[in-house]
CSV table of C-alpha atoms in Angstrom, one decimal:
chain,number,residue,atom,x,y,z
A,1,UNK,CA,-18.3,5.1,-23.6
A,2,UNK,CA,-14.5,5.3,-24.2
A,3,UNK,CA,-12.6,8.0,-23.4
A,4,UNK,CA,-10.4,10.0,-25.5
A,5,UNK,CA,-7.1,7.7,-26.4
A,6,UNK,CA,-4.0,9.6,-25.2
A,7,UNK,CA,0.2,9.3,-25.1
A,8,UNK,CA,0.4,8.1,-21.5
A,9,UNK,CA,3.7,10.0,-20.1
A,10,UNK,CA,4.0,7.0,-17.5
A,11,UNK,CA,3.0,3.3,-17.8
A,12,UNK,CA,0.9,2.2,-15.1
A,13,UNK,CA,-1.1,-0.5,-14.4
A,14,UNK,CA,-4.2,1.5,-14.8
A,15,UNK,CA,-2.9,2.8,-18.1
A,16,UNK,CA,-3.0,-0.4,-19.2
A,17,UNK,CA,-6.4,-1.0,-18.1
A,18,UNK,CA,-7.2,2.5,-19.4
A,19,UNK,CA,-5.9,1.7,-23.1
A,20,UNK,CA,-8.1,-1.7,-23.3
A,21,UNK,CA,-11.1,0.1,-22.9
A,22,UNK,CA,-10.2,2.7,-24.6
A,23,UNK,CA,-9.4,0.3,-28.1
A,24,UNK,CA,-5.6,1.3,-27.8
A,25,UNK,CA,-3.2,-1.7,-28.3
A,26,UNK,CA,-0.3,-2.5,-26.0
A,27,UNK,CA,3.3,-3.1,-26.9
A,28,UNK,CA,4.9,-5.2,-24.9
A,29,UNK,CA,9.0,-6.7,-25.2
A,30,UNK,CA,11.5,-8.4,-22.9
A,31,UNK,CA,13.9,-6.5,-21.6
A,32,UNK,CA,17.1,-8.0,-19.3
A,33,UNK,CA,20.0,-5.2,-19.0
A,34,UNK,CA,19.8,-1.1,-19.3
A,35,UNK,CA,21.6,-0.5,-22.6
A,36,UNK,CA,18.7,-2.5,-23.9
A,37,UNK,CA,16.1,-0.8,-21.8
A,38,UNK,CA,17.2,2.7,-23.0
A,39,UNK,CA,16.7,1.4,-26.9
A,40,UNK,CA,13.5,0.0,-25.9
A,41,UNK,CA,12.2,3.6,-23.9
A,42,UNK,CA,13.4,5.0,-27.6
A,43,UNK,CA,11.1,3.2,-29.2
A,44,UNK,CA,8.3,4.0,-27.3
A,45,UNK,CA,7.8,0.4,-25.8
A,46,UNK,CA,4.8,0.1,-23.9
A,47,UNK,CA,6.1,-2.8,-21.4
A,48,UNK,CA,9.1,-4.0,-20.5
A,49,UNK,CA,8.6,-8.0,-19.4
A,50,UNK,CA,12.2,-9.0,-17.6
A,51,UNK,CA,11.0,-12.5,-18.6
A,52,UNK,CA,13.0,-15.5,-17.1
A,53,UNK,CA,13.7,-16.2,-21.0
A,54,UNK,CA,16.8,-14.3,-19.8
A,55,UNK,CA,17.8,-18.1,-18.9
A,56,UNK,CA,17.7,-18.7,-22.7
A,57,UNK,CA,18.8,-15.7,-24.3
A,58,UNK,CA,21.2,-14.1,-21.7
A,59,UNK,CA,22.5,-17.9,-19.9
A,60,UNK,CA,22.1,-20.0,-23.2
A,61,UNK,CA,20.1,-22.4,-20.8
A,62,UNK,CA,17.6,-25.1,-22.8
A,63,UNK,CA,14.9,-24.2,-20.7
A,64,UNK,CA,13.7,-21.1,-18.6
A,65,UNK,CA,14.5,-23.1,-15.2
A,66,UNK,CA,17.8,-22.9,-13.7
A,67,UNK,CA,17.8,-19.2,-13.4
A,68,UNK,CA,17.6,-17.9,-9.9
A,69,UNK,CA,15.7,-15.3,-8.3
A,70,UNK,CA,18.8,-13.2,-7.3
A,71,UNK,CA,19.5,-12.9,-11.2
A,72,UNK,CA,16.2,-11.8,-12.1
A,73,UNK,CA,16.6,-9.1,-9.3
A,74,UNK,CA,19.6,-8.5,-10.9
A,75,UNK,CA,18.5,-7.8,-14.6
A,76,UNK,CA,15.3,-5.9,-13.2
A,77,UNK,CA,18.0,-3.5,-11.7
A,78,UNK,CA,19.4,-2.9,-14.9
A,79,UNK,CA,16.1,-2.7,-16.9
A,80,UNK,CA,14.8,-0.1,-14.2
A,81,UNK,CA,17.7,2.1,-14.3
A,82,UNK,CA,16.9,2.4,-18.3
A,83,UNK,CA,13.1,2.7,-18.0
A,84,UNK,CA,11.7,6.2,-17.8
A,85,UNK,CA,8.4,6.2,-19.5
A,86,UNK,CA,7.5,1.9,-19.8
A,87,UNK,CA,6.0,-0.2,-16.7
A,88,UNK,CA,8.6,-2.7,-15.8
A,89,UNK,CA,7.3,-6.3,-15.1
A,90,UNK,CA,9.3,-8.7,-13.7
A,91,UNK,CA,9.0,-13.1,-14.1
A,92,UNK,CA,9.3,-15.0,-10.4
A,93,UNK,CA,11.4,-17.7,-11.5
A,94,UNK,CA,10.4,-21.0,-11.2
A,95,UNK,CA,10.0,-22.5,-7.7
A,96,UNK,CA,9.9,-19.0,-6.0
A,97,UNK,CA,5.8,-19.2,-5.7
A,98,UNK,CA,4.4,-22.2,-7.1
A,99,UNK,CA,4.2,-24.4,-4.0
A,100,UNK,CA,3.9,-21.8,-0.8
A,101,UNK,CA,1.9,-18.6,-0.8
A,102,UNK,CA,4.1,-17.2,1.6
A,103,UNK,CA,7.4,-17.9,0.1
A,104,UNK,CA,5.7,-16.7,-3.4
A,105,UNK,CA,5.1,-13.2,-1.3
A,106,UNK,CA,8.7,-12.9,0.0
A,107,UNK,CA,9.7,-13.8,-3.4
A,108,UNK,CA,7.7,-10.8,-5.0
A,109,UNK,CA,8.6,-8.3,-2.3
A,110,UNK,CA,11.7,-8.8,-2.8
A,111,UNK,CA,11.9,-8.0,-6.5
A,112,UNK,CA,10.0,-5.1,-5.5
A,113,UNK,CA,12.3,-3.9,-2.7
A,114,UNK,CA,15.3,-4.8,-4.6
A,115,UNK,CA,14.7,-4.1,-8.3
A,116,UNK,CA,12.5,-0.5,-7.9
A,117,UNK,CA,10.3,-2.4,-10.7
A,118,UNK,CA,6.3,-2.0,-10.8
A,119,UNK,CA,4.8,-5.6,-10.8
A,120,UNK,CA,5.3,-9.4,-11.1
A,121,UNK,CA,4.4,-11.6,-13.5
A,122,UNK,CA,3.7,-15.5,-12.7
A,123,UNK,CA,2.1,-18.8,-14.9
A,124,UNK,CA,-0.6,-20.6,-14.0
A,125,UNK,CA,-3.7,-20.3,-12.6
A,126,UNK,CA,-6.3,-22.1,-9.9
A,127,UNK,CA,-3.4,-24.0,-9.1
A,128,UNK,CA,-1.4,-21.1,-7.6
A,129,UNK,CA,-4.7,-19.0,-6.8
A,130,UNK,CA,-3.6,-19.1,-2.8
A,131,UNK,CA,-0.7,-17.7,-3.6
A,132,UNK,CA,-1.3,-14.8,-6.2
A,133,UNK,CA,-3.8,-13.5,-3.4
A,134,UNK,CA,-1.3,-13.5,-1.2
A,135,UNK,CA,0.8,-10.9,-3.5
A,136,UNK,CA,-1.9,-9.2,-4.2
A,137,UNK,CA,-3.3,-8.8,-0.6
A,138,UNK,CA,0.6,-7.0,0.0
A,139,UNK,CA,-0.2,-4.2,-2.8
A,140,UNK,CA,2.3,-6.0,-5.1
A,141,UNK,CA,0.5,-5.7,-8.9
A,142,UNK,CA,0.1,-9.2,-10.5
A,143,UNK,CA,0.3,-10.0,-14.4
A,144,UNK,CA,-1.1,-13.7,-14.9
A,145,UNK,CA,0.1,-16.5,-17.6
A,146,UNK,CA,-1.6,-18.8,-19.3
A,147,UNK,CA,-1.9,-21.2,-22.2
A,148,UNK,CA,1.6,-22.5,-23.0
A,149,UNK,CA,3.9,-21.8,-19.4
A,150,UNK,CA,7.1,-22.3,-19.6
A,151,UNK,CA,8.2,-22.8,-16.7
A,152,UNK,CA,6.1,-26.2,-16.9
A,153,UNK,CA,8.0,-27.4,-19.9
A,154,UNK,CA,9.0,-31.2,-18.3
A,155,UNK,CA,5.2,-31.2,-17.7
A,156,UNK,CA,3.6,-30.9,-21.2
A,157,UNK,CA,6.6,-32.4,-22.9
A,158,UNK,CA,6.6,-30.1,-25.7
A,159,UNK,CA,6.5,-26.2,-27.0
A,160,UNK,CA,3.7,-26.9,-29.1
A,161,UNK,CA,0.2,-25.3,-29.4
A,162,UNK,CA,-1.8,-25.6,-26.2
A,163,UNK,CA,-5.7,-25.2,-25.4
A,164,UNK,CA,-6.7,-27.0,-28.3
A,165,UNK,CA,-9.3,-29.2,-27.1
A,166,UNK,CA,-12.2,-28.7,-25.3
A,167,UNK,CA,-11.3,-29.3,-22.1
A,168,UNK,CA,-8.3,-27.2,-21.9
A,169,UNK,CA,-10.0,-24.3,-23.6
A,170,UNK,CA,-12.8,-23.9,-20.9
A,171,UNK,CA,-10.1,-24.6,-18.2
A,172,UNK,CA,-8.0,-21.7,-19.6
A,173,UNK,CA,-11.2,-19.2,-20.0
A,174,UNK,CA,-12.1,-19.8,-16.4
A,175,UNK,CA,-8.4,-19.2,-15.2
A,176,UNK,CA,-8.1,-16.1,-16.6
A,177,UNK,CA,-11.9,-14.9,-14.9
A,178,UNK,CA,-9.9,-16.2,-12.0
A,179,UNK,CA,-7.4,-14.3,-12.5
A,180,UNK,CA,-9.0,-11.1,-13.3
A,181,UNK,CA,-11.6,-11.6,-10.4
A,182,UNK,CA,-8.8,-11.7,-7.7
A,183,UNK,CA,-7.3,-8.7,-8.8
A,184,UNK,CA,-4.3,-9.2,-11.8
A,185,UNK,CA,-4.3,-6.0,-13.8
A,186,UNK,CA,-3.5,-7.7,-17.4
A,187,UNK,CA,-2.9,-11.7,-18.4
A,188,UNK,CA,-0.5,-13.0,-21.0
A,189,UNK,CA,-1.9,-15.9,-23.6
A,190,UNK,CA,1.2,-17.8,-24.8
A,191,UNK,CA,0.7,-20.4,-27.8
A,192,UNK,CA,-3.4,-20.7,-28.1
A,193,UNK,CA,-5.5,-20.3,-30.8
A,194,UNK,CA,-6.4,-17.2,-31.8
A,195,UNK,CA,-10.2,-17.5,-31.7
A,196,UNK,CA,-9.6,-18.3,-28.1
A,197,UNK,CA,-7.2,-15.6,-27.4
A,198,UNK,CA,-10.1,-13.1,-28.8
A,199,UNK,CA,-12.6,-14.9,-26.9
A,200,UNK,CA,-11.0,-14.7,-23.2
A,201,UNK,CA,-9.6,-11.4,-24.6
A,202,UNK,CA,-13.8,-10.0,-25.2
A,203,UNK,CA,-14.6,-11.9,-21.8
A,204,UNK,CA,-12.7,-10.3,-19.3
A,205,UNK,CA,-11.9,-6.4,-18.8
A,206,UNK,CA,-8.3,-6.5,-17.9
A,207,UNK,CA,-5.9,-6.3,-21.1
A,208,UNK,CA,-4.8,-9.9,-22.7
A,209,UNK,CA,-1.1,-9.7,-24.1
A,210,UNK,CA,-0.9,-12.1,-26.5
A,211,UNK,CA,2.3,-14.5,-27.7
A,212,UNK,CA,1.3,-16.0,-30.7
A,213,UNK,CA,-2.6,-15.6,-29.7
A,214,UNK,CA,-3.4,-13.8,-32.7
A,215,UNK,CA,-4.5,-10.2,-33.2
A,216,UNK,CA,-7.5,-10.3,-31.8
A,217,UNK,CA,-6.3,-9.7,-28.4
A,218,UNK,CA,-5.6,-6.2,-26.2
A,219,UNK,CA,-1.6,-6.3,-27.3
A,220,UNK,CA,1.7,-8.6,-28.2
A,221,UNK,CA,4.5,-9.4,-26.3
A,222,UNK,CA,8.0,-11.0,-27.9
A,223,UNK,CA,11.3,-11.3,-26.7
A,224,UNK,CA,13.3,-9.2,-28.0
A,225,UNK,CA,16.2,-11.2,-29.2
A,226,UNK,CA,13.8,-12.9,-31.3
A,227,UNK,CA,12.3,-9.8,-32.4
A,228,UNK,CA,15.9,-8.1,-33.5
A,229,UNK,CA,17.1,-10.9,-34.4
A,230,UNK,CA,20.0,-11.4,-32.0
A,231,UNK,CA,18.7,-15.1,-32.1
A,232,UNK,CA,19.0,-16.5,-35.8
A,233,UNK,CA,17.9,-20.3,-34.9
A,234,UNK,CA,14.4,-19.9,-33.3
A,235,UNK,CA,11.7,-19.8,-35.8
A,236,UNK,CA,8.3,-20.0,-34.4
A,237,UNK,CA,5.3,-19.6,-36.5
A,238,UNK,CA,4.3,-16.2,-34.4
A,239,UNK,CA,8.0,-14.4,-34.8
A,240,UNK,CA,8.3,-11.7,-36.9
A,241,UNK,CA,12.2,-10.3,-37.1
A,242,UNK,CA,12.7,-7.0,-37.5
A,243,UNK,CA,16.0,-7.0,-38.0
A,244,UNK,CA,18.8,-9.9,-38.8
A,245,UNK,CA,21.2,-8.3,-35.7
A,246,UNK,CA,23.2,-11.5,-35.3
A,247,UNK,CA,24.1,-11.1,-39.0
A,248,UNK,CA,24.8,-7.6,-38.7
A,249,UNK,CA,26.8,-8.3,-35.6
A,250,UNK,CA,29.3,-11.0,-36.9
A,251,UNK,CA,29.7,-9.1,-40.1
A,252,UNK,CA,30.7,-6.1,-38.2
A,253,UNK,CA,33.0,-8.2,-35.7
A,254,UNK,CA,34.4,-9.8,-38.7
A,255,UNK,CA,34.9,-6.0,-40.3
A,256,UNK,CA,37.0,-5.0,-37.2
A,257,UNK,CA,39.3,-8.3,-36.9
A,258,UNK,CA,40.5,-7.5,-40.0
A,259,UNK,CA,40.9,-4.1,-39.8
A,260,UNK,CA,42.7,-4.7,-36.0
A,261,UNK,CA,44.8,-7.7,-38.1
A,262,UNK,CA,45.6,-5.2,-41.1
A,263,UNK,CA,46.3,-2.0,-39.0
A,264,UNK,CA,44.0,-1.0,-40.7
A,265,UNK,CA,42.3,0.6,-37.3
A,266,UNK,CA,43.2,3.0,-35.7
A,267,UNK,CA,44.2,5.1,-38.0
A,268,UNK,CA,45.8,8.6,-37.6
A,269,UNK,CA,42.6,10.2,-36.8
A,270,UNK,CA,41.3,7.5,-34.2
A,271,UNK,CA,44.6,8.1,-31.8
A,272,UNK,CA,45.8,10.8,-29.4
C-alpha cells in the first residue's frame, strides 16, 4: 500500500525511492552554475543533474568528452551553493571510471569531498558493474544510464534512437536489474522507446528518469538550455521549450546597444 504523497522539504535519495512508490512523478533538470540553481530551487525542481552536457552548453564542445573532472567539480560547487531543497547529482566525466574501479572511486570521492553534492551519476551498465560496486561499497549513492550514453558517442556513430531491436532491448532490461540489484537508487533511460522505458520502468522498484523515454516512466530529465530555450538550434523529437530565452536575450542585448549608443541609458534617474 502507498503511503500518503507529501512535499518533501529535502531531496534525498530515499525520497526518490519514496515518490515512485508512492505514484508521485520526479522533475529532474541540468543544472551547471548557482544563479541557475537558485531559479531552478524557485521552481521547485526536484533534481538537479550537473550533466557533463555542460561540455556542450557551457564549452560549446560537439560532444560531451573533453570536459575534465576538475570542471565538473567546479560547476557542482556552484550548483550546490544554490541548492537548498533539490538533490544535486553530479556526471563522472568520461574516462574518470569506465576502465578502473578504483580510479572510478577516487573519481566519485572526490566530487563528493570537493563539490558537497549528494550522488554520482555514470552510463553503462555490466560493462562497468566492477566499478559502480566499488562506489557504492564507499557509501557514495549511484544514479545509472542507459539506452543512448553519451559519452559513447564515437561508438554508436550516431544520436539516434537506441534499444530498438531485440537484442538491445533485453540487454538494456537486464542492465538496469543490474543496476538496481547492486544498489543504484534511480536509472536514467536516454533515447528508447517508450514501451520499453514503461516496461523496465514497471520492472524494477527504483525510479526510471526518462529522456525522451516517454511518459510512462517514474519522471523526465532535460537540460535546461534546451528547456528555456537558451539553445535555439537543437530540436529533438522529445524537447519541449518553455521559453525562446536566446530570442529574448539578443533582443534585449540589442535593446541596450542602442540605448548605450543613443545615450539613451543611463538616464537622469539611473546615475548618482
Amino acid at each position: 500500500m502507498s503511503v500518503a504523497k507529501k512535499d518533501y522539504k529535502k531531496v534525498t535519495t530515499k525520497s526518490l525511492i519514496d515518490m515512485k512508490a508512492n505514484g508521485q512523478k520526479i522533475s529532474m533538470l541540468t543544472c551547471y552554475d548557482y544563479s541557475m540553481a537558485k531559479a531552478l530551487e524557485a521552481g521547485g525542481i526536484d533534481v538537479m543533474l550537473v550533466g557533463d552536457s555542460a561540455s556542450n552548453v557551457m564549452a560549446g564542445h560537439e560532444t560531451t568528452l573533453p570536459i575534465t573532472l576538475d570542471q565538473m567539480i567546479y560547476h557542482a560547487q556552484s550548483v550546490v551553493r544554490g541548492a537548498d531543497r533539490a538533490l544535486v547529482v553530479v556526471d563522472l566525466p568520461f574516462g574518470t571510471y569506465q576502465s578502473d574501479p578504483k580510479e572510478a572511486l577516487r573519481s566519485a570521492i572526490r566530487i563528493m569531498k570537493e563539490s558537497g553534492a549528494h550522488a554520482v551519476k555514470v552510463e553503462g551498465g555490466y560493462e562497468i558493474k566492477d566499478g559502480i560496486e566499488r562506489i557504492l561499497a564507499a557509501g557514495v549513492p549511484v544514479m545509472g544510464h542507459l539506452g543512448l550514453t553519451p559519452q559513447s558517442i564515437y561508438k554508436f556513430g550516431t544520436y539516434t534512437v537506441r534499444a530498438k531491436e531485440q537484442e538491445e532491448a533485453e540487454q538494456l532490461i537486464k542492465d538496469a536489474k543490474m543496476l538496481e540489484q547492486i544498489g543504484c537508487f534511480a536509472v536514467v533511460l536516454e533515447k528508447i522507446p517508450a514501451e520499453l522505458a514503461a516496461k523496465v520502468a514497471q520492472s524494477i522498484s527504483i525510479p526510471v528518469i526518462g529522456i525522451g523515454a516517454g511518459n510512462g516512466v517514474d519522471g523526465q530529465v532535460l537540460v535546461v538550455h534546451d528547456m528555456i530555450g537558451l539553445t535555439h538550434e537543437f530540436h529533438p523529437k522529445f524537447l519541449r521549450r518553455y521559453l525562446n530565452m536566446y530570442e529574448q536575450m539578443s533582443q534585449a542585448v540589442a535593446q541596450y546597444v542602442q540605448d548605450v549608443k543613443s545615450v539613451d541609458f543611463p538616464n537622469e534617474n539611473e546615475q548618482y
